mmCIF file of C-alpha atoms in Angstrom:
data_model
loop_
_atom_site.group_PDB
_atom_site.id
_atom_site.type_symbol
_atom_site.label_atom_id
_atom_site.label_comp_id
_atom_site.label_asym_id
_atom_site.label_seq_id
_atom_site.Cartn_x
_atom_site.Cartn_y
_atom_site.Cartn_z
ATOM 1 C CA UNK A 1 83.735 98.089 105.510
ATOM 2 C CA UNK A 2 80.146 98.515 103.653
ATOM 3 C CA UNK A 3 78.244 97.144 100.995
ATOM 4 C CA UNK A 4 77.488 98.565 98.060
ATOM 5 C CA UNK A 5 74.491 97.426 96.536
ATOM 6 C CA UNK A 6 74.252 97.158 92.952
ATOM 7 C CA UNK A 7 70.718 96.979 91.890
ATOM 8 C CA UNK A 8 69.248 94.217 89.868
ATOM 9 C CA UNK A 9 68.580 95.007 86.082
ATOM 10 C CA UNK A 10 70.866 96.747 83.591
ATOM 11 C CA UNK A 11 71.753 100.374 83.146
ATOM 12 C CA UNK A 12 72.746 101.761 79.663
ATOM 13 C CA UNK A 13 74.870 104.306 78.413
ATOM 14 C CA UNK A 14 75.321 105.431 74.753
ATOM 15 C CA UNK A 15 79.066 105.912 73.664
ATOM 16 C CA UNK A 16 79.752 106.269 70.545
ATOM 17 C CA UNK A 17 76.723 104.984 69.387
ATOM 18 C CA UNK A 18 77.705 101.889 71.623
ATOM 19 C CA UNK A 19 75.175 100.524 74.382
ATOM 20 C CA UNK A 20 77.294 99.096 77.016
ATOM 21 C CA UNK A 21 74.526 97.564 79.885
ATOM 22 C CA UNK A 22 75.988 96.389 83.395
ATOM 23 C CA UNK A 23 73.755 93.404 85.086
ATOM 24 C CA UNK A 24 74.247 92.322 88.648
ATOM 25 C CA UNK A 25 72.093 90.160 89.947
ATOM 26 C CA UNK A 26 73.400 90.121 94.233
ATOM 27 C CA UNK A 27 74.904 92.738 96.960
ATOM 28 C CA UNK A 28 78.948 93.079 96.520
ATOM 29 C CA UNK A 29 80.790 94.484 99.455
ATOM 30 C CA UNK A 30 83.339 97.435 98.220
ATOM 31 C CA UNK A 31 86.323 97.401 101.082
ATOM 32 C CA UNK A 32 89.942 99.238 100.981
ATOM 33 C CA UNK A 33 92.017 101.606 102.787
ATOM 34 C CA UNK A 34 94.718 104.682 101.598
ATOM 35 C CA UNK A 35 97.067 105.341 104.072
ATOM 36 C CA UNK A 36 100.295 107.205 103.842
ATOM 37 C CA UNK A 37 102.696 108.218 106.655
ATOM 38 C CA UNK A 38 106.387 109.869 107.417
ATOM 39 C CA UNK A 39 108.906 107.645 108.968
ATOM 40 C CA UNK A 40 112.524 108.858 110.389
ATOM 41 C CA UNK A 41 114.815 105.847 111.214
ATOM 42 C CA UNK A 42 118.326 105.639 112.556
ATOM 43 C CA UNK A 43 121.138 103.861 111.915
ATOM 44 C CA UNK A 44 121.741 104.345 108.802
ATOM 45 C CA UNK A 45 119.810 107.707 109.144
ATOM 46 C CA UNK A 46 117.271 108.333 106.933
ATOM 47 C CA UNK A 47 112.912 110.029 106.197
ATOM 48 C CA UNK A 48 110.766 109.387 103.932
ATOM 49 C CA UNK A 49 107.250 110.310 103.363
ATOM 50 C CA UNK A 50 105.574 107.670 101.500
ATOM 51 C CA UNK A 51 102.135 105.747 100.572
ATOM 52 C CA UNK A 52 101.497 102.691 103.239
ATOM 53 C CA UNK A 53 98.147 100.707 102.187
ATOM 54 C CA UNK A 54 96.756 101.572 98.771
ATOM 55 C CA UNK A 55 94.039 99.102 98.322
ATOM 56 C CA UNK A 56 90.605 98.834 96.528
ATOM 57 C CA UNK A 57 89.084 95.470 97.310
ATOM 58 C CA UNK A 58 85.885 93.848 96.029
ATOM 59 C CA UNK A 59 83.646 90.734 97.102
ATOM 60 C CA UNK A 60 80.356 88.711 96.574
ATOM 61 C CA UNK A 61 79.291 85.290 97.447
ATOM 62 C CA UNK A 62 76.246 83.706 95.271
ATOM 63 C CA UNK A 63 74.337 80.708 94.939
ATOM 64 C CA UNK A 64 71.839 78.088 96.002
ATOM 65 C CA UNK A 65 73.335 74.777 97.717
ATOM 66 C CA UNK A 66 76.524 75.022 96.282
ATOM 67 C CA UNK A 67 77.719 79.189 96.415
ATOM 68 C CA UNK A 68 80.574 80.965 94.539
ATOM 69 C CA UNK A 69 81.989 83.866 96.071
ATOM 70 C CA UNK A 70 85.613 85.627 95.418
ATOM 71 C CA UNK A 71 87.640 88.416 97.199
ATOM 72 C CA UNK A 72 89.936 90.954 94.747
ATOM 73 C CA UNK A 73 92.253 93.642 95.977
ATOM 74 C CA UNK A 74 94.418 95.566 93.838
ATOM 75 C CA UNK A 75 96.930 98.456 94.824
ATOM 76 C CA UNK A 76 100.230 98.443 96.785
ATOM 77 C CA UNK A 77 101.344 97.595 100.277
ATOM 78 C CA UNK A 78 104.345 99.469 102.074
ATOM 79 C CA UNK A 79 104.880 96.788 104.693
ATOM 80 C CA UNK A 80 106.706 98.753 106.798
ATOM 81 C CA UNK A 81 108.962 96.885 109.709
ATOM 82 C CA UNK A 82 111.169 97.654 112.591
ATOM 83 C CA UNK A 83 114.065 96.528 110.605
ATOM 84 C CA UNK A 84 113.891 98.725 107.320
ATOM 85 C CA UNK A 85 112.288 101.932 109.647
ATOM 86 C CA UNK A 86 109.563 101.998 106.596
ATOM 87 C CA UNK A 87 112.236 103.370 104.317
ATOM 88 C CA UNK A 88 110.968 100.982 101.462
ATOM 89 C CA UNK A 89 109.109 101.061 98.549
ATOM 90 C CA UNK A 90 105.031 99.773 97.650
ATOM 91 C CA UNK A 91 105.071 96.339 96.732
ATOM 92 C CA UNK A 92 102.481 94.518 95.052
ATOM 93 C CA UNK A 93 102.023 90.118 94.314
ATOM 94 C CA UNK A 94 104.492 88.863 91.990
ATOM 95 C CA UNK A 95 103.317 86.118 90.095
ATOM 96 C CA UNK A 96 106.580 84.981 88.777
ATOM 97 C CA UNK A 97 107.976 84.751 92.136
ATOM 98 C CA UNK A 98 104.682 83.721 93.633
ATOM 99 C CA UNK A 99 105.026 86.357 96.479
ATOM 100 C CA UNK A 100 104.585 89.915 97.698
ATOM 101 C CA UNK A 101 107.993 91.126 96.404
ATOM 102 C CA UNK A 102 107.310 93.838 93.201
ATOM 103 C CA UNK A 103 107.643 97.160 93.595
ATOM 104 C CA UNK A 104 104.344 98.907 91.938
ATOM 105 C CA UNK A 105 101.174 98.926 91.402
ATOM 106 C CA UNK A 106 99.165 95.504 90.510
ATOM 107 C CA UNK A 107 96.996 92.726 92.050
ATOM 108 C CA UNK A 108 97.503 92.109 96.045
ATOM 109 C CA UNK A 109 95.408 89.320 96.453
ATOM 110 C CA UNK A 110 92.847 87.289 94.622
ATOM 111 C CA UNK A 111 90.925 84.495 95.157
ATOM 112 C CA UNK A 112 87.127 81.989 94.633
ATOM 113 C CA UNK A 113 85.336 79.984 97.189
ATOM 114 C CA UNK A 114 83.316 77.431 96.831
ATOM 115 C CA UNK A 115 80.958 76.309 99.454
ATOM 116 C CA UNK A 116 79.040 73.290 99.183
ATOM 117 C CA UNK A 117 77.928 73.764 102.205
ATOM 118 C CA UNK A 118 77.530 76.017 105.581
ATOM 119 C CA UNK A 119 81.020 73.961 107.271
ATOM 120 C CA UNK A 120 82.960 73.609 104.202
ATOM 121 C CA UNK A 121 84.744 75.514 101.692
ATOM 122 C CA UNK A 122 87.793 75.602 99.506
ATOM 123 C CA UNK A 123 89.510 78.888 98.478
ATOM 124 C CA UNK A 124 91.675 78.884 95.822
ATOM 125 C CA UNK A 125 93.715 81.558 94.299
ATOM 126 C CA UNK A 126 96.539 84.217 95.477
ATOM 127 C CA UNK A 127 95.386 84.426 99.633
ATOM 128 C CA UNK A 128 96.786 85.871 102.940
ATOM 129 C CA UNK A 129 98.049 83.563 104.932
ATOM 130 C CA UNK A 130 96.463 82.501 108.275
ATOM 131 C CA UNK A 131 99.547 82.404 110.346
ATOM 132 C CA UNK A 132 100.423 85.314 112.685
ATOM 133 C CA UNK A 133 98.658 88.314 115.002
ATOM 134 C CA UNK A 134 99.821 91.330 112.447
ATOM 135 C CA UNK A 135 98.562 90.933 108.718
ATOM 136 C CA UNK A 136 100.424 92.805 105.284
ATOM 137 C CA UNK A 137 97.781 95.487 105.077
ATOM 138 C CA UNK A 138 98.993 97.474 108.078
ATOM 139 C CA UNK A 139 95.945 99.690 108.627
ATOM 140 C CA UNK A 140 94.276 95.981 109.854
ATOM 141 C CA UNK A 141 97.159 96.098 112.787
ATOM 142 C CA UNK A 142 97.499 98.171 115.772
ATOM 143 C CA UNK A 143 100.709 99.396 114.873
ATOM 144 C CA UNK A 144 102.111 101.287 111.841
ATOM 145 C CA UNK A 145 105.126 99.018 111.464
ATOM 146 C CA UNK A 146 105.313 95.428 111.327
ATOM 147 C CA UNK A 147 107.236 93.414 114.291
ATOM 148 C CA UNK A 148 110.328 90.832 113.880
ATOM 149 C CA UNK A 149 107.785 87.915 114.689
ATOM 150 C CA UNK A 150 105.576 88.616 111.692
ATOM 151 C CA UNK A 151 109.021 89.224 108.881
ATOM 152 C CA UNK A 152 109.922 85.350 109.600
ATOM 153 C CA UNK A 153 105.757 83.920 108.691
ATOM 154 C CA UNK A 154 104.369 83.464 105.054
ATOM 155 C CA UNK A 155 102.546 86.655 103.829
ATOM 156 C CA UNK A 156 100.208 86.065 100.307
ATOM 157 C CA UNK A 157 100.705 83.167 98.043
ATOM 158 C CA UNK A 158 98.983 81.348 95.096
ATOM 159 C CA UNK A 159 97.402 78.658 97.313
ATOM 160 C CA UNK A 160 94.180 75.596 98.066
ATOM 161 C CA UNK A 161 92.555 75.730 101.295
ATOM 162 C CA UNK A 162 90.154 73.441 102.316
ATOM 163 C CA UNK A 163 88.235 74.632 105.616
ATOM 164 C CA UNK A 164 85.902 73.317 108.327
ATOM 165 C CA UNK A 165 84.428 75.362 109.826
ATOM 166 C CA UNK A 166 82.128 74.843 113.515
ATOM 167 C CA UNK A 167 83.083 75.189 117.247
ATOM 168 C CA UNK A 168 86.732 74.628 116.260
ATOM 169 C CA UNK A 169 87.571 75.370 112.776
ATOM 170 C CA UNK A 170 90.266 73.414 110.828
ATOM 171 C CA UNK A 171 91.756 74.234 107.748
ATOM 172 C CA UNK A 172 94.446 72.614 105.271
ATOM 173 C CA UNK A 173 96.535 74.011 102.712
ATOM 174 C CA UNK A 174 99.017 74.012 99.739
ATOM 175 C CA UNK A 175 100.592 76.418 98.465
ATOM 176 C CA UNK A 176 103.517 78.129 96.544
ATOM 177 C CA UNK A 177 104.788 80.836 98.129
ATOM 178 C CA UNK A 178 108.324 81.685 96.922
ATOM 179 C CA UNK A 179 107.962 79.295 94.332
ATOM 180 C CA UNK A 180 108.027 75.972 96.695
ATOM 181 C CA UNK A 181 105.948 73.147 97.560
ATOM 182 C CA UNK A 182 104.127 73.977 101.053
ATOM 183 C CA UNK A 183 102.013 72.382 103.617
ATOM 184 C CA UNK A 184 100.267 73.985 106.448
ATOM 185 C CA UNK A 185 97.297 72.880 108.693
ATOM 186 C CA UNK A 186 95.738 74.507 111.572
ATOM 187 C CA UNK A 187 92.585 74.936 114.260
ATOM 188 C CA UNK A 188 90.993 78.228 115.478
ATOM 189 C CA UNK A 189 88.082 79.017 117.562
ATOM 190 C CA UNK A 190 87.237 80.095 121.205
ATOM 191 C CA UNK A 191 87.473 78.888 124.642
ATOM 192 C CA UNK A 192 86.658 80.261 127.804
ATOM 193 C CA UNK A 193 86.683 83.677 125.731
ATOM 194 C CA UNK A 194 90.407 83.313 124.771
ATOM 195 C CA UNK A 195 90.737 83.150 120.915
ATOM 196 C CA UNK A 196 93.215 80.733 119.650
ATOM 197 C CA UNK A 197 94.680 79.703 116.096
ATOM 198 C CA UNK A 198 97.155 76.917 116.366
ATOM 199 C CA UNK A 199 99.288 76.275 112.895
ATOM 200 C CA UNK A 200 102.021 73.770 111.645
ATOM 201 C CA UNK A 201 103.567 75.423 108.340
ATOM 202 C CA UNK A 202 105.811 73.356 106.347
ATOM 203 C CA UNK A 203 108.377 75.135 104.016
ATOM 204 C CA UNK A 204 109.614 72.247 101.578
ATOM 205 C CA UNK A 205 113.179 71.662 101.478
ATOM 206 C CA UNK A 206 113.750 74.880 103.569
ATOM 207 C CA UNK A 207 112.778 74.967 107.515
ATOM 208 C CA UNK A 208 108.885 74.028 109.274
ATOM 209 C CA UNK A 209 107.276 76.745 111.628
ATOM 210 C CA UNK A 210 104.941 75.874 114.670
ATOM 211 C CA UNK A 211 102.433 79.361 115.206
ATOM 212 C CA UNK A 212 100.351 80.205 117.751
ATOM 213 C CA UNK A 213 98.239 82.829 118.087
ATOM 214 C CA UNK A 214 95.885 83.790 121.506
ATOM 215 C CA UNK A 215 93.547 87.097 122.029
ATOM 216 C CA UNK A 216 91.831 88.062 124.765
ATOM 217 C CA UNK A 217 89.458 91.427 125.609
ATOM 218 C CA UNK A 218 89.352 92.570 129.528
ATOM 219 C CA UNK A 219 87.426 95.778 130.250
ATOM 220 C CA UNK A 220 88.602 98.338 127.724
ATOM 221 C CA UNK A 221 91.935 96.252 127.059
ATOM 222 C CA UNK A 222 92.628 94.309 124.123
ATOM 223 C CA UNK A 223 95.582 91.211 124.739
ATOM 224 C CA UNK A 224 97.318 89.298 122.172
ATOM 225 C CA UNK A 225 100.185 86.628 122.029
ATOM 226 C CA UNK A 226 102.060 85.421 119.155
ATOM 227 C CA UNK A 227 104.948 82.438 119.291
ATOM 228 C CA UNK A 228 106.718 80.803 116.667
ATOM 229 C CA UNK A 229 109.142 77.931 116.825
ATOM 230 C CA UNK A 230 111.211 77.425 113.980
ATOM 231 C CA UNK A 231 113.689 75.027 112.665
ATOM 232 C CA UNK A 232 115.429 74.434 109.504
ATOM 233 C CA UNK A 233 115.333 71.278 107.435
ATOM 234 C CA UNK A 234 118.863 69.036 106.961
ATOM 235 C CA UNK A 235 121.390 69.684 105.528
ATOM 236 C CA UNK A 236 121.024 72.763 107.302
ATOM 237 C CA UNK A 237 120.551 72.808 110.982
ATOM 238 C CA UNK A 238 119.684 74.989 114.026
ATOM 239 C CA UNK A 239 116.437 76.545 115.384
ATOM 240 C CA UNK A 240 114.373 79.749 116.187
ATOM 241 C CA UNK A 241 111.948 81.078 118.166
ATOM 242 C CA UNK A 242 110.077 84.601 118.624
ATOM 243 C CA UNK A 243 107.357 85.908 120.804
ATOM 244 C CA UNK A 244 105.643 89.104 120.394
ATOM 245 C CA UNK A 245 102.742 90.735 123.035
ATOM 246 C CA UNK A 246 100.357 92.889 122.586
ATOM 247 C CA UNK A 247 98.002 95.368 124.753
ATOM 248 C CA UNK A 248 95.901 97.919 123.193
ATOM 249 C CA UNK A 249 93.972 99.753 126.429
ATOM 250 C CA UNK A 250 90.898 101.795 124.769
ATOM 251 C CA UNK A 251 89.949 105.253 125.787
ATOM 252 C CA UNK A 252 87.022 106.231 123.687
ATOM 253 C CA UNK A 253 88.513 107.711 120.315
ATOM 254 C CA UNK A 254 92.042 106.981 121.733
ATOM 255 C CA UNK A 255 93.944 104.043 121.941
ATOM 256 C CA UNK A 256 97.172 103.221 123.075
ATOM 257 C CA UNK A 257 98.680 99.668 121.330
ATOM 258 C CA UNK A 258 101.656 98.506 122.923
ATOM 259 C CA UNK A 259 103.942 95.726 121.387
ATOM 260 C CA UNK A 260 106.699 94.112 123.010
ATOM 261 C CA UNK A 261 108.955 91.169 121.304
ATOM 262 C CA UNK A 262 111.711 88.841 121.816
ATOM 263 C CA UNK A 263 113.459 86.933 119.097
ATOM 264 C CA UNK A 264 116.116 83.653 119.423
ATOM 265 C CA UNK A 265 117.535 82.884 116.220
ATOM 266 C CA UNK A 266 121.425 81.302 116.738
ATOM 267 C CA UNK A 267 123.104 81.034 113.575
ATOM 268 C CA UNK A 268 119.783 80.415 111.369
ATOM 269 C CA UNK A 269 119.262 83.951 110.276
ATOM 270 C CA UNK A 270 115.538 83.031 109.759
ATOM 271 C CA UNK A 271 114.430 86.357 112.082
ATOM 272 C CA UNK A 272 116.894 89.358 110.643
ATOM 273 C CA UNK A 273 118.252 87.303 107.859
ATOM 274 C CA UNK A 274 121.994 89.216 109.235
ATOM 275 C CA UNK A 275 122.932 87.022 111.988
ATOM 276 C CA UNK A 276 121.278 89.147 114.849
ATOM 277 C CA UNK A 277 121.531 85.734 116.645
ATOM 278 C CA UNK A 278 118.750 87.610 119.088
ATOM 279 C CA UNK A 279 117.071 90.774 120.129
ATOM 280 C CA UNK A 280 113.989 92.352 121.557
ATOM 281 C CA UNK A 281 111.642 95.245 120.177
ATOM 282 C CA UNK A 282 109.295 97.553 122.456
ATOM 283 C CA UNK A 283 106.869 99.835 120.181
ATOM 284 C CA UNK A 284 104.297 102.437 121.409
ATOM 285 C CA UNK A 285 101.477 103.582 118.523
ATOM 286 C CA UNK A 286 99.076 106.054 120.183
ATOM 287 C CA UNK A 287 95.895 106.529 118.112
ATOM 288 C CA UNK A 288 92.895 108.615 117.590
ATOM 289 C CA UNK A 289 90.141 107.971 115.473
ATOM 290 C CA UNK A 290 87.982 110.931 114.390
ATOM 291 C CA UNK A 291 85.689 108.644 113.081
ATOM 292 C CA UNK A 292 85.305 104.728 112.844
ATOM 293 C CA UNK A 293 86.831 104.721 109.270
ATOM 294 C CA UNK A 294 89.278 107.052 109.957
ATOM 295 C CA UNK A 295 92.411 107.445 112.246
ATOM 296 C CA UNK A 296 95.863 109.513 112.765
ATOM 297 C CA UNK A 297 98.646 107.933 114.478
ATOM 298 C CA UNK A 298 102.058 108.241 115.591
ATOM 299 C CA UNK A 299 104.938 105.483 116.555
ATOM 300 C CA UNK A 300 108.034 105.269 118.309
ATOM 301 C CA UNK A 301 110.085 101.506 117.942
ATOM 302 C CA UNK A 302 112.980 100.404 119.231
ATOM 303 C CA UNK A 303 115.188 97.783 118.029
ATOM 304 C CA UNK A 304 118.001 96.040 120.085
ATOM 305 C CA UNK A 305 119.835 93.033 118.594
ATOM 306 C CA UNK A 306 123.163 90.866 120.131
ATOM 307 C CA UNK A 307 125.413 91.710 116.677
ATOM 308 C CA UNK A 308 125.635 94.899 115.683
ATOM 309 C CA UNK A 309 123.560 95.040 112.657
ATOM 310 C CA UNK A 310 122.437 98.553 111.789
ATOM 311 C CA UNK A 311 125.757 100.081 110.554
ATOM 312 C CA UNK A 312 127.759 98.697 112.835
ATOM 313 C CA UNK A 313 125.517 99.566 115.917
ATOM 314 C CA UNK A 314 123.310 97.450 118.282
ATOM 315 C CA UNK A 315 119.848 99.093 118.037
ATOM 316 C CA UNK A 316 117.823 101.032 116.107
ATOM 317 C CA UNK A 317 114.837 103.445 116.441
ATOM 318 C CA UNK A 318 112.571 104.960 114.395
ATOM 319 C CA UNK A 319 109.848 107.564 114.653
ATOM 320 C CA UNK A 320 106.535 107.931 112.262
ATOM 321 C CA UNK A 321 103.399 109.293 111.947
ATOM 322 C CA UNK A 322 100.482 108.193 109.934
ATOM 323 C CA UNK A 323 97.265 109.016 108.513
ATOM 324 C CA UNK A 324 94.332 106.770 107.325
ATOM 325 C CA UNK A 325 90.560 106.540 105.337
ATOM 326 C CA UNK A 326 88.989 102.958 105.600
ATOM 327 C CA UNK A 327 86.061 101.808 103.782
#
């Protein structure tokens, strides 16, 4: 990302015998990505070429003492995963749902912040979540498609956050997402150079989710874990639990991200929401970037579940390829 600096004063421009004059009065940082790729999936067999992260974002933080700042994206996000072999459709925030779940063009994410001071803020608004490794705008990920771990988390909501931040950060939340009441709370920081975020998530009158999060750089090698335990709230019973690993070993303008993930659901459904009851993924994404905002990329992952799922078969595989421009 850059900043585009708007310069102070006002610019005017005759229309119609109109004088329309723009004043800014601080920098704004300009952010997005377009990405679009070709996946091939089996089981049922299908391609499709389509449009992965379409998103224009825009933010600015101002003030003395107490500071106002926001964060806007509009656009579309594919969300591609190993289950659907990105054979989807763009999706944008649905406000009448309160979640990422409309097809189309619109608003992705929104949200102010007020600061009263350097260790605490609240955010309120429609916000990513701060749960998981992988995030909904894919070109942030090492991968093109998203894992099983990350299709059982929250993704954007209408939400409050109140942080702390200092050597361990703490945050707490509510928030609507799917149109319930929700809780979560959570710590991040650093220790002995491993990054951690540690989260409790609870989904009123539906199940609670325990995330962690670790990341750790050795040499040219990037390491992540993520592990989630799940469990569903009475009447319902039964638990869950995924883990997914990551290693992305650098090699100048290449990369080569590796992802490997298990998944234990029983009878819950919460991972593959088709009684899977359990399964593992392995997915290799190597990369090249031209340049630091740009980067082509292919992908081969492989699905194996305990039920036959996928049209009456065990596993499933799919095949893409992807190009990228971030700014």
């Amino acid at each position: 990302m850059r900043k585009l600096l708007v310069v102070l004063g006002a610019f005017g421009t005759a229309l119609a015998e109109e004088k329309l004059s723009l004043k800014v009065s601080q920098d704004l940082e300009l952010y997005g990505a377009l990405t679009g790729a070709f996946f091939y999936t089996t089981n049922v067999q299908a391609d499709k070429f389509n449009i992965t992260n379409g998103v224009i974002g825009l933010k600015g933080e101002a003030g003395k003492g107490l500071k106002v700042g926001f964060d806007l994206a509009v656009g579309s996000l594919l969300m591609p995963t190993v289950w659907d072999g990105g054979q989807g459709d763009p999706q944008r925030f649905d406000f009448t749902a309160k979640g990422v779940a409309t097809e189309g063009f619109g608003f992705v994410w929104g949200y102010f912040s007020l600061k009263p001071s350097d260790v605490l803020s609240v955010d309120f608004g429609v916000m990513p979540t701060n749960l998981g490794y992988e995030v909904a705008n894919t070109y942030s990920n090492p991968n093109i498609t998203l894992g099983t771990t990350w299709t059982a988390q929250p993704v954007i909501y209408p939400a409050v956050r109140l942080t702390f931040s200092g050597p361990v950060n703490l945050y707490a939340e509510y928030n609507q997402e799917n149109d319930l009441d929700n809780f979560a709370v959570g710590a991040s920081g650093e220790l002995m150079g491993i990054g951690f975020s540690l989260s409790y998530y609870d989904y009123r009158a539906f199940k609670n989710l325990v995330d962690l999060v670790l990341s750790y750089s050795i040499s040219h090698v990037d390491l992540g874990l993520n592990f989630d335990y799940q469990w569903l709230d009475r009447p319902a019973s039964g638990s869950a639990y995924g883990v997914a690993l990551y290693a992305i070993p650098k090699f100048g303008k290449f990369s080569l991200p590796f992802r490997a993930e298990y998944f234990n659901e029983g009878t819950t459904n919460i991972y593959s929401d088709q009684n899977a009851e359990s399964g593992y993924t392995l997915t290799l994404t190597p990369t090249f970037r031209p340049s630091e905002n740009t980067f082509l990329r292919a992908e081969v992952a492989y699905i194996s579940t305990e039920n036959s799922v996928f049209n009456g078969r065990r596993s499933k595989t799919t095949l893409s390829f992807e190009v990228g421009f971030t700014f």
